[in-house]
Coordinates of C-alpha atoms (C1' of nucleotides) in Angstrom, one line a residue:
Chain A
X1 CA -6.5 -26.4 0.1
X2 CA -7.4 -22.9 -0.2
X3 CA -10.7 -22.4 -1.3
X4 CA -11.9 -18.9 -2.8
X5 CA -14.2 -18.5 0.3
X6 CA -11.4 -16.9 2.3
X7 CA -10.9 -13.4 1.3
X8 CA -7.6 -12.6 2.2
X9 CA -4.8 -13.0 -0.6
X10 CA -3.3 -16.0 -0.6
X11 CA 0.4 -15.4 0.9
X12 CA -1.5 -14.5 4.4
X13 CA -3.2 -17.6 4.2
X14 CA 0.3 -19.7 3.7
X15 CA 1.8 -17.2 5.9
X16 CA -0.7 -18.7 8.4
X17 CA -0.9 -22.4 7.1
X18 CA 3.4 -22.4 7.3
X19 CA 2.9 -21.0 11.1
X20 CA 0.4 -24.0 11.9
X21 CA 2.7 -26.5 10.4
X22 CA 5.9 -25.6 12.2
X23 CA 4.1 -24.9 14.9
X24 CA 2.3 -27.9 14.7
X25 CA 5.7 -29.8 14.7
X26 CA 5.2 -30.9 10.8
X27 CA 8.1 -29.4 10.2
X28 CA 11.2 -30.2 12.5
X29 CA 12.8 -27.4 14.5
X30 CA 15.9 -26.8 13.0
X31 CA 15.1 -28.5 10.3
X32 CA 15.2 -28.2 6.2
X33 CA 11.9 -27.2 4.8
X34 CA 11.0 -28.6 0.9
X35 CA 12.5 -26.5 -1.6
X36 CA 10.4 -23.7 -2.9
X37 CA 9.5 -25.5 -6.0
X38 CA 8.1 -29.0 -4.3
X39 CA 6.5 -26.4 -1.0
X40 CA 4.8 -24.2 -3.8
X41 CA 3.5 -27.7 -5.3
X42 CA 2.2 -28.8 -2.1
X43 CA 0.3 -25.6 -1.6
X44 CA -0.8 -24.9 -4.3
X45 CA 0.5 -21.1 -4.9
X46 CA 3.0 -20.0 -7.3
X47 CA 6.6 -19.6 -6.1
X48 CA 6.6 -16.2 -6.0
X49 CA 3.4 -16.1 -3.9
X50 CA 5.2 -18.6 -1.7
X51 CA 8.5 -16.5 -1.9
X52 CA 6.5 -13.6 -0.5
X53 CA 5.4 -15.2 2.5
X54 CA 8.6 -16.7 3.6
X55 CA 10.2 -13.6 2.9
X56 CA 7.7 -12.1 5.9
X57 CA 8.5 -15.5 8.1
X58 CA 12.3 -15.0 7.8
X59 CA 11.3 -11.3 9.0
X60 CA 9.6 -12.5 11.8
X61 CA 12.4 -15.1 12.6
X62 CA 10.4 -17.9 12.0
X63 CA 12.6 -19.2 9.2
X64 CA 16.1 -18.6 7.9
X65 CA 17.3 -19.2 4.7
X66 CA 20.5 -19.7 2.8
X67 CA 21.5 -19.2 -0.3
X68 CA 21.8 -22.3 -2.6
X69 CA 21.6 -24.4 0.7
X70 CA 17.9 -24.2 1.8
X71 CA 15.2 -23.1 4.1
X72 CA 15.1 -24.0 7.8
X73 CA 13.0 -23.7 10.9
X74 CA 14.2 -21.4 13.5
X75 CA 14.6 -23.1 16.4
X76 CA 12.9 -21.1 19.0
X77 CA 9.3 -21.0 17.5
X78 CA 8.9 -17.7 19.6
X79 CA 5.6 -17.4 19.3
X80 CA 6.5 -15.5 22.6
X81 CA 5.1 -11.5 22.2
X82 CA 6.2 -8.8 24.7
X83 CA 5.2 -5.1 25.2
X84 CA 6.1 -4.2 21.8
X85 CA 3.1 -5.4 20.4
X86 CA 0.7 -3.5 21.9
X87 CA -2.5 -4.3 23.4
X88 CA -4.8 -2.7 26.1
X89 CA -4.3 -3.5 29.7
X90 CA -7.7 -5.0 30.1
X91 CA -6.2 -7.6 27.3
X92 CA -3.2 -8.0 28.9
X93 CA -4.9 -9.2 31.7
X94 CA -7.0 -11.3 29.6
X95 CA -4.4 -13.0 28.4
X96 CA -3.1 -14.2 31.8
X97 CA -6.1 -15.9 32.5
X98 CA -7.7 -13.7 34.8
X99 CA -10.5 -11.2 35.6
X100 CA -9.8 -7.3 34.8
X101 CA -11.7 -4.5 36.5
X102 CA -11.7 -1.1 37.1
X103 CA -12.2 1.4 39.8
X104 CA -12.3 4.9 38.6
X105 CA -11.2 7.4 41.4
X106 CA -11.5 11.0 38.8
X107 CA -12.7 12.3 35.9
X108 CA -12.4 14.8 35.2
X109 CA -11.6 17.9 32.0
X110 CA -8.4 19.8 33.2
X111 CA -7.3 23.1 30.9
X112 CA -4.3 22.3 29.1
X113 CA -1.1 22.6 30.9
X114 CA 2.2 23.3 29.1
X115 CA 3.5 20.1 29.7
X116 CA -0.1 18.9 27.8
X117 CA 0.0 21.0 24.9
X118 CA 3.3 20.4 23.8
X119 CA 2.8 16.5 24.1
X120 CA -0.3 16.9 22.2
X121 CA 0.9 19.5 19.6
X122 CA -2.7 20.9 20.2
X123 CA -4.0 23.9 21.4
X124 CA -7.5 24.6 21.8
X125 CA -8.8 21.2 22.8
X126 CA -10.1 20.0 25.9
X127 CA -8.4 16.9 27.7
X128 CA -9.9 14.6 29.9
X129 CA -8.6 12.6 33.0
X130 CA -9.0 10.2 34.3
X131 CA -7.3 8.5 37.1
X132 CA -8.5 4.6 38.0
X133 CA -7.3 1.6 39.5
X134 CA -6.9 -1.8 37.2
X135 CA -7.9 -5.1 39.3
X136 CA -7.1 -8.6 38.2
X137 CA -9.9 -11.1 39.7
X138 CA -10.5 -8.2 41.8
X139 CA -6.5 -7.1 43.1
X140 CA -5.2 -4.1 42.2
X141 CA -2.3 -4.2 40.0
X142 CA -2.2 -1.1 38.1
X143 CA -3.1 2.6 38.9
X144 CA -3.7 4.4 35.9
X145 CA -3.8 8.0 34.7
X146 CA -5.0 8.8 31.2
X147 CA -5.1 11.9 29.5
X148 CA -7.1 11.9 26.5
X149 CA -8.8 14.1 23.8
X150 CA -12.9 14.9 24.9
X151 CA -13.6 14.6 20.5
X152 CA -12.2 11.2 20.8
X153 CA -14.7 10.0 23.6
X154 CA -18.2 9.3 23.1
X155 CA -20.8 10.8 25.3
X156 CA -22.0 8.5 28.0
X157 CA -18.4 8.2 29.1
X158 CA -18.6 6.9 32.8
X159 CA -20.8 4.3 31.8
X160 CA -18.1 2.7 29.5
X161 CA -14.8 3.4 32.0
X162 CA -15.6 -0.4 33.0
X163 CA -14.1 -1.7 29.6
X164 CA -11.0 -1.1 27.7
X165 CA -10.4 2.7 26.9
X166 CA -8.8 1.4 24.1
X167 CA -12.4 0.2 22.9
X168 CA -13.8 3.3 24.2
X169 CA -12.1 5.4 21.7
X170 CA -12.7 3.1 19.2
X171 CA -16.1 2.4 18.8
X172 CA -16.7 6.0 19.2
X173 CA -14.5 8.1 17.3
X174 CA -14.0 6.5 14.2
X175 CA -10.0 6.7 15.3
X176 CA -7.7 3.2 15.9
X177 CA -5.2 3.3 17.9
X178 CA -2.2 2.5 15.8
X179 CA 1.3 2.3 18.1
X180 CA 2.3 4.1 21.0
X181 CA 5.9 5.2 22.0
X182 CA 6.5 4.1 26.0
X183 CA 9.0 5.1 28.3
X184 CA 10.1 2.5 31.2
X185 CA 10.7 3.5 34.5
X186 CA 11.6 2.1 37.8
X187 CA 9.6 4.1 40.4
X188 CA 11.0 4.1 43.9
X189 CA 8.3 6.2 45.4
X190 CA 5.2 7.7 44.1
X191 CA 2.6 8.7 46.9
X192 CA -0.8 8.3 44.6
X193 CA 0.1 5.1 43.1
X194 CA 1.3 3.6 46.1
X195 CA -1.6 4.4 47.8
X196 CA -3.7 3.4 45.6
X197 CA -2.3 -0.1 44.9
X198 CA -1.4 -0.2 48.8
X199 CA 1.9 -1.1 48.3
X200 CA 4.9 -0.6 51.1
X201 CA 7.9 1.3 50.0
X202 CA 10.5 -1.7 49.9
X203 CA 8.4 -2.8 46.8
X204 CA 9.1 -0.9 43.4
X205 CA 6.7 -0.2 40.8
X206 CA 7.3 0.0 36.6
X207 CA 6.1 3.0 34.6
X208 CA 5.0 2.8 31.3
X209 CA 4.6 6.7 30.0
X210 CA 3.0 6.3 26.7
X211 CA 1.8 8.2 24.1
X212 CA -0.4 6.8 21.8
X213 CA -1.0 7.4 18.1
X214 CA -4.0 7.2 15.6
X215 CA -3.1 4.8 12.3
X216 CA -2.9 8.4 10.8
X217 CA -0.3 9.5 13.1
X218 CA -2.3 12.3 15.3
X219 CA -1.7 11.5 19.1
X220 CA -4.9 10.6 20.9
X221 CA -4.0 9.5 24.4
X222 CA -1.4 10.4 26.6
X223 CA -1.2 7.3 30.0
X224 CA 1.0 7.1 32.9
X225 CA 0.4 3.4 34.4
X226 CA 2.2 2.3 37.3
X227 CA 2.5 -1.3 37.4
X228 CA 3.0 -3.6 40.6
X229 CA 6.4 -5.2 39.7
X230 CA 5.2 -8.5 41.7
X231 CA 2.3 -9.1 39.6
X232 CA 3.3 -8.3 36.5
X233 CA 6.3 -9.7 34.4
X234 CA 7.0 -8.0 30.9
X235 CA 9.1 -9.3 28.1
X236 CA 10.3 -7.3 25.2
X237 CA 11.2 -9.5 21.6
X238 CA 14.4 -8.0 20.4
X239 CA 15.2 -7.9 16.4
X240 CA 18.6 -7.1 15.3
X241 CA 18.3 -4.4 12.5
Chain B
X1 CA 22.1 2.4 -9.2
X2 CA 23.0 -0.9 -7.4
X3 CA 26.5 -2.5 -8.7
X4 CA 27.9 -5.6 -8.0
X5 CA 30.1 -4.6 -5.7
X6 CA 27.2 -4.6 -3.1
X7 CA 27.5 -8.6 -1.9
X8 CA 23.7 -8.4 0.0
X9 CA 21.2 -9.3 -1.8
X10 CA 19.1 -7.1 -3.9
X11 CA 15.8 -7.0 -2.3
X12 CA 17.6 -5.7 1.2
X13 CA 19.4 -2.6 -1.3
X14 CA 15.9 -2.0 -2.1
X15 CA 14.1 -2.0 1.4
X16 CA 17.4 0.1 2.5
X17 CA 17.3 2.6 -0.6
X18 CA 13.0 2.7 0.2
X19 CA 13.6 3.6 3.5
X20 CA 16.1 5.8 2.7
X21 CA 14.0 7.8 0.8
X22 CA 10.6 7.8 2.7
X23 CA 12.8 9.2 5.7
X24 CA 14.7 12.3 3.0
X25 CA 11.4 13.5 2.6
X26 CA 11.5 12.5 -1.4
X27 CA 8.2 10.2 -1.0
X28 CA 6.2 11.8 1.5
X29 CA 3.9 10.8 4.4
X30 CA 0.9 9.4 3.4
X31 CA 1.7 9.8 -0.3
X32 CA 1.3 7.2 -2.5
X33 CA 4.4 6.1 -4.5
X34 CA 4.9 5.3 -8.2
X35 CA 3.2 2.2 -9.2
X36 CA 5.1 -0.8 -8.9
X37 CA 5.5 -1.2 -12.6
X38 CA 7.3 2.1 -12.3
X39 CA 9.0 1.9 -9.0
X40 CA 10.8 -1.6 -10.0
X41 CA 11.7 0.5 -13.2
X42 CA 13.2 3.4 -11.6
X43 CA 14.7 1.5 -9.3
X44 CA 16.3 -1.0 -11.9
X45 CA 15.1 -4.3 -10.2
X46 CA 11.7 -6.3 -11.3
X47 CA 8.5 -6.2 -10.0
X48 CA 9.2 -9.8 -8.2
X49 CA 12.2 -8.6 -5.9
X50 CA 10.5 -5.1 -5.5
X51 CA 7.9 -6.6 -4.1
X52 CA 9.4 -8.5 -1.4
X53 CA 11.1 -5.6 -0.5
X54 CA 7.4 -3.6 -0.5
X55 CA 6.0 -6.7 1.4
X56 CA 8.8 -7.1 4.3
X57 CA 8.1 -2.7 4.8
X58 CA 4.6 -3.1 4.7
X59 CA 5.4 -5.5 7.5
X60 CA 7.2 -3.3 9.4
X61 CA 4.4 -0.6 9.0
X62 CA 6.5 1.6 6.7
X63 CA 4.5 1.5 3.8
X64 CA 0.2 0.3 3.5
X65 CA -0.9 -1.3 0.4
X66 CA -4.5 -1.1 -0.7
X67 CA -5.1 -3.9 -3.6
X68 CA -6.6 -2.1 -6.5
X69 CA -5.7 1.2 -5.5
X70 CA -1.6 1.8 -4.7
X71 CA 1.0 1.9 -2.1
X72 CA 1.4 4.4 0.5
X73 CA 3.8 5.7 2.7
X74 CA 2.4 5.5 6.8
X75 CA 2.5 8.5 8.7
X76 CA 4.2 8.3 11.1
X77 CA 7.9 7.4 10.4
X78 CA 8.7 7.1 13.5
X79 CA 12.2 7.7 13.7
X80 CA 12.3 7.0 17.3
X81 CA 13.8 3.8 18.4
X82 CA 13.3 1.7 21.6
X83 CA 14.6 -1.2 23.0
X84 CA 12.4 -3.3 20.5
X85 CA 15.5 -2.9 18.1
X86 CA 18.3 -5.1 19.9
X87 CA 21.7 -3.7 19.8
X88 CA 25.1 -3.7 22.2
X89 CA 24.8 -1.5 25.4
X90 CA 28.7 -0.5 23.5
X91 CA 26.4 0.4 20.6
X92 CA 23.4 2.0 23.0
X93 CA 26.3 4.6 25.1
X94 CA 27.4 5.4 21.8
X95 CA 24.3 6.8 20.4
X96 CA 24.2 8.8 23.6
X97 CA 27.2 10.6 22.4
X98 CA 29.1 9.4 25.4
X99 CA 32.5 7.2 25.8
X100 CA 32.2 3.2 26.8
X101 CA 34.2 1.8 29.0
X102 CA 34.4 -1.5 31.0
X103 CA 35.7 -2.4 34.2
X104 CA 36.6 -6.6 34.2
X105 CA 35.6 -7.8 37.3
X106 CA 35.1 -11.5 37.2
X107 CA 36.0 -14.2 34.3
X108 CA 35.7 -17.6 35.0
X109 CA 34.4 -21.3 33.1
X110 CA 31.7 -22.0 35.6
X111 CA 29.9 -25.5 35.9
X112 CA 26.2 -26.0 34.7
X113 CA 24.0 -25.3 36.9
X114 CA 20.6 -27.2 36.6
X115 CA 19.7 -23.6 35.9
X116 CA 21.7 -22.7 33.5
X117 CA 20.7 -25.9 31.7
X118 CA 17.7 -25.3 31.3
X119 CA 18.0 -21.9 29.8
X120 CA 20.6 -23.1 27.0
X121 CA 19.2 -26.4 26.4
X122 CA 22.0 -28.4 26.2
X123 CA 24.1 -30.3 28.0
X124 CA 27.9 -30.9 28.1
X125 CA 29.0 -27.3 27.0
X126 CA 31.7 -25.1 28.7
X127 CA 29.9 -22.0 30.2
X128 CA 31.9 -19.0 30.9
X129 CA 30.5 -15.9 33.1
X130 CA 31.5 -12.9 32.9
X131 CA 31.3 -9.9 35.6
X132 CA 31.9 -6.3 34.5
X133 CA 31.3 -2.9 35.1
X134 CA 30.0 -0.5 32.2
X135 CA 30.9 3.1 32.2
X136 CA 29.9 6.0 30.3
X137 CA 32.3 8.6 30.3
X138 CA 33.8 6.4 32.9
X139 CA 30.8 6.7 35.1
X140 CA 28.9 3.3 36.1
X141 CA 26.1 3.1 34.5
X142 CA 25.3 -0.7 34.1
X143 CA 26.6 -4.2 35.7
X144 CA 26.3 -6.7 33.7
X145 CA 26.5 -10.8 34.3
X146 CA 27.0 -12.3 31.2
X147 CA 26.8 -16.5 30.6
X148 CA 27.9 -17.3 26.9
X149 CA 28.7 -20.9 25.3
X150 CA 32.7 -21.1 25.3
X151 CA 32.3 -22.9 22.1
X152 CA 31.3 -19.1 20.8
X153 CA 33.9 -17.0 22.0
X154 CA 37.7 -16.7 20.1
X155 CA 41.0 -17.4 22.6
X156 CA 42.7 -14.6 23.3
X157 CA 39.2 -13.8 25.2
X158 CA 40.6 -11.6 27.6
X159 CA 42.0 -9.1 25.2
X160 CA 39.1 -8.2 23.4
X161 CA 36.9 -7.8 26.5
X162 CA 36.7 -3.8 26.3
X163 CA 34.8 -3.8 23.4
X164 CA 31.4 -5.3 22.7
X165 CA 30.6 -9.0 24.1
X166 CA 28.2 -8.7 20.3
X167 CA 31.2 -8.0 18.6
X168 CA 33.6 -10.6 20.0
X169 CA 31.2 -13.8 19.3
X170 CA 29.7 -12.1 16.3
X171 CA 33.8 -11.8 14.8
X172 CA 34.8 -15.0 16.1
X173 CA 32.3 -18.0 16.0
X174 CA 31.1 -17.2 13.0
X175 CA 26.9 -16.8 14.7
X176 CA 25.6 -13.7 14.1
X177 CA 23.0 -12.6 16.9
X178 CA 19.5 -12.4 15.6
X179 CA 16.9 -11.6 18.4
X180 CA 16.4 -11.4 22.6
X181 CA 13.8 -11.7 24.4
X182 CA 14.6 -9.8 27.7
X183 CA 12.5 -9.8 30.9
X184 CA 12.4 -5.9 32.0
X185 CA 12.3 -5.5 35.8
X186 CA 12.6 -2.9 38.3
X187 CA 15.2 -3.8 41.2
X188 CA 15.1 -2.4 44.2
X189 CA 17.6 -4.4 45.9
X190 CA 20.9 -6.7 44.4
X191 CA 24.0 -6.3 46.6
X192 CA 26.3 -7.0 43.7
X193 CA 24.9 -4.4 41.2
X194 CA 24.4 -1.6 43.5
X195 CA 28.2 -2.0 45.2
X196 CA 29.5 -2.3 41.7
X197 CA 27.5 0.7 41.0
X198 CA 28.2 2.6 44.0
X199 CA 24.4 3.4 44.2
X200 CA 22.2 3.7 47.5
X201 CA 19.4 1.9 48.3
X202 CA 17.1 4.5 48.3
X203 CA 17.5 4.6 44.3
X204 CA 15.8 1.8 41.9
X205 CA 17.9 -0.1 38.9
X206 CA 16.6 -1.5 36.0
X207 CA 17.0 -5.3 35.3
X208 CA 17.2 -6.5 31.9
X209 CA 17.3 -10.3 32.2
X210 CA 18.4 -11.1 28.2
X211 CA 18.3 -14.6 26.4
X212 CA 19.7 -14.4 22.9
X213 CA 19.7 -16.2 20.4
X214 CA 21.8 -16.9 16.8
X215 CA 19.7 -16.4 13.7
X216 CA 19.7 -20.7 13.6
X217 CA 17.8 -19.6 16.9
X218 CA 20.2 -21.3 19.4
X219 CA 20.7 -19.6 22.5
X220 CA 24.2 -18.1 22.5
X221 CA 24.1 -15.5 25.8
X222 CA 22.5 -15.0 28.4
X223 CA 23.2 -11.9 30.2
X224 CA 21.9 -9.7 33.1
X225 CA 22.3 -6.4 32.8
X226 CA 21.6 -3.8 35.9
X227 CA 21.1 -0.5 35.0
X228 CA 21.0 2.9 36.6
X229 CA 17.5 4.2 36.0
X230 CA 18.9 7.7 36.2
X231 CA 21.8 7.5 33.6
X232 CA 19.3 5.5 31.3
X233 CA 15.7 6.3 29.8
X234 CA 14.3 3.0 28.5
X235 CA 11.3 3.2 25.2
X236 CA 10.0 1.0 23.0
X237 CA 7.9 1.7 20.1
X238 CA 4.4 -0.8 20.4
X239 CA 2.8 -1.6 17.4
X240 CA -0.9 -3.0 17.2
X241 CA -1.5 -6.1 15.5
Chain C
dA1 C1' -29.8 18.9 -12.8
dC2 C1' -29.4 14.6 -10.4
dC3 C1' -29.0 9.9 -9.5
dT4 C1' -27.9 5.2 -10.9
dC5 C1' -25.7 1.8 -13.3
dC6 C1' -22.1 0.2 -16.2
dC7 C1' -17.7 0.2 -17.9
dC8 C1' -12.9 0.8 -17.8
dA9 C1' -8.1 2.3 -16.7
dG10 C1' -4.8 1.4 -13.5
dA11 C1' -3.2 -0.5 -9.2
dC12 C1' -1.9 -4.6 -6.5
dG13 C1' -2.2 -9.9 -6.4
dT14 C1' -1.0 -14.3 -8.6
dC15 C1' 0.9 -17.3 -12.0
dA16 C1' 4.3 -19.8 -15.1
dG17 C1' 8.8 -20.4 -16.7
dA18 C1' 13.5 -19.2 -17.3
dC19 C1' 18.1 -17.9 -16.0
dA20 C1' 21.7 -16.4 -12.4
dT21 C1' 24.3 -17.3 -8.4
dC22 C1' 25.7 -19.6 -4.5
dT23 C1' 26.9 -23.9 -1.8
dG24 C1' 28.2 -28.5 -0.6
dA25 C1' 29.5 -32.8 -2.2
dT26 C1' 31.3 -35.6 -5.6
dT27 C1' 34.6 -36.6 -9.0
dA28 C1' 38.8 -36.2 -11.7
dC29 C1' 43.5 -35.3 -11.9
dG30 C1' 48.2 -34.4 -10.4
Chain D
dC1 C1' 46.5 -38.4 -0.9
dG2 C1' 45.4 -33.7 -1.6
dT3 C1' 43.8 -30.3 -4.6
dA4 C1' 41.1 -28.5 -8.2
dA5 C1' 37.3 -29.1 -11.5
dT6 C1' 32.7 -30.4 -11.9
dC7 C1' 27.8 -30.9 -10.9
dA8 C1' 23.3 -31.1 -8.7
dG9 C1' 20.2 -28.6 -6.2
dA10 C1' 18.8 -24.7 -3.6
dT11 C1' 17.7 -19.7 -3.2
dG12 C1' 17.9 -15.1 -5.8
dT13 C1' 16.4 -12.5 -9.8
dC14 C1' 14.1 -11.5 -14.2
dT15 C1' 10.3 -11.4 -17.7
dG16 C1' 5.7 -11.4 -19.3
dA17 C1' 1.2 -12.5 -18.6
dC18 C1' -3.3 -12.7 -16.5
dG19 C1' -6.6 -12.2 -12.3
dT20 C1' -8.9 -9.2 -9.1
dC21 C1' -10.1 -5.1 -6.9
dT22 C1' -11.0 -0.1 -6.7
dG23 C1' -12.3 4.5 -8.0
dG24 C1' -13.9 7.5 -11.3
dG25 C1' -16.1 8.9 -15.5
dG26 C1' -19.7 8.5 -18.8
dA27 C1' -24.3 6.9 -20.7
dG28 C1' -28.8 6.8 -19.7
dG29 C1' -33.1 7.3 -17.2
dT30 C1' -35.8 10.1 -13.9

DNA sequence: ACCTCCCCAGACGTCAGACATCTGATTACG
DNA sequence: CGTAATCAGATGTCTGACGTCTGGGGAGGT
């Protein structure tokens, strides 16, 4: 069942074989898995390999387990994901099935306001931004203003607004963006984002304020995006601690 | 280090003590820690359980492993929380250093709808809906509508309405609550919310629309919960996958 | 002096088996 | 018939070993 050919260790591959089969309906929701003695048979792995991956599915709330009872299924498979795993908005579009685009109204390198340098903890860097609208099959739905280091951007930038600016900053500056802290806010008026997405003012938009951080920690980007409330619906998962 | 008299189970006094100790400062950021052979020695556990515990914070991005090389702590600690970590809006007013309070408005066993059905997957349960007001230093800050199976809920229900809805199932039916997925929206109009809240209209509220579920994974409550964008600052903390 | 290759210590990954503890059901006893 | 003792089986924990990967240091050739 699991070849060597695979390179990643083995508990990510039952991590992802378990998934399949529950997902798969091979294992009942609700129901009692095999023991960890006849599962770590069936696959192969030792028990403690197997112990380590269920230990990350009863994480994720894929499984529960009780002591000298067993291991079940969670009912809900919730493979549902919300906005706190983060992908770029060109994905996010994606992912509903339809067409992202851009329009880029500014760009533009502004000197560091007070507001700037305290979110970036920086001082003698130069920012860029940039200010476009995000189209799904070619309707706006987001208005956009980033604010974003010029050593994190390659050099060619206009050419490459089209895409993700998430990719943007990857491919180019050896930097991956690692998790960003948002802020949600209901926004009853907001003159360039209403204008830009032509919305009327009995219509309220969401704002995501985020600040976005390397895998090292260093913040990176800075985006306010204003979101049309009627085209997009977000979803948070919420674990209890 | 870890007695007896502790009744969880090891590997979750390890994650806790871990965490503990990445946050004092004693391990720090992107420092590697002890090897495990030494780690489960100092900590007086084995290898085996420390390394569930290592593999469920590697999970949660605490700590990165690098096979062959050693375990490291990730930068950022990121001590901020969002809404991505469920808890009571009892529990959420408290951390603001601010009183709650609740105003009883409406408590009655209401019918299925087909609606209401659907959402709780089941059939011939007793639903019971409940309307209050949620104060914060005995200022309305959120209405909330919640719908939660009778079956879960002790007798002398109306008694032990001022304190947290969590609490009351959680103490009573013996079903702890495990996740939510909540559907964020901004509202800019619900007659209801914003007489209950004494807001005008030219103001936006928050809508959290919450499903939640036990850790089997049934759904338990269901609750909508308006709050006043300017008494509350919604974040979540998104993690790339 | 420099570069390359090889080797090796040490770290994480996996394995095998044993014992500890908890739970639910069955059984024995009053 | 009810209560307590017992037991099988499940997850939790421990021990020791070996596998595999990585980074660095040393031997050797240029």
């Amino acid at each position: 069942m699991f070849v060597k050919k695979d390179p990643r260790h083995l508990y990510v591959q039952v991590i992802e074989r378990l998934k399949k089969d529950i997902e798969s309906g091979l294992f009942q929701e609700h129901e009692r898995l095999p023991s960890e003695a006849k599962l770590s048979e069936l696959l192969g792995v030792s028990r403690a390999t197997l112990r380590e991956a269920l230990r990350v599915l009863e994480e994720e709330k894929v499984i529960f387990r009780k002591h000298g009872v067993g291991t079940f299924v969670t009912s809900q498979p919730m493979v549902l994901s919300g906005i706190e795993q983060l992908s770029s908005i060109t994905t996010m579009i994606h992912n509903a099935n339809m067409e992202p685009g851009t329009i880029v109204q500014n760009l533009s390198i502004i000197p560091l306001t007070e507001e700037l340098t305290e979110r970036f903890k920086t001082n003698d860097k130069k920012i860029v931004q940039i200010k476009r609208i995000r189209t799904a099959d070619g309707e706006p739905v987001v208005y956009c203003v980033d604010h974003v280091l010029l050593e994190c951007l390659p050099d060619g930038l206009e050419s490459q607004l089209d895409a993700s600016l998430f990719d943007t900053i990857e491919r180019s500056g050896m930097t991956r963006i690692g998790q960003a802290v948002a802020e949600i806010e209901p926004i009853s008026y907001h003159p360039e984002a209403f204008k830009a997405l032509s919305c009327d003012t009995s219509q309220s938009l969401l704002s995501l304020s985020q600040e976005h951080f390397s895998e090292e920690g260093k913040m990176v980007l800075y985006s306010e995006n204003y979101f049309r409330a009627d085209k997009f619906k977000f979803h948070v998962v919420r674990r209890r601690v």
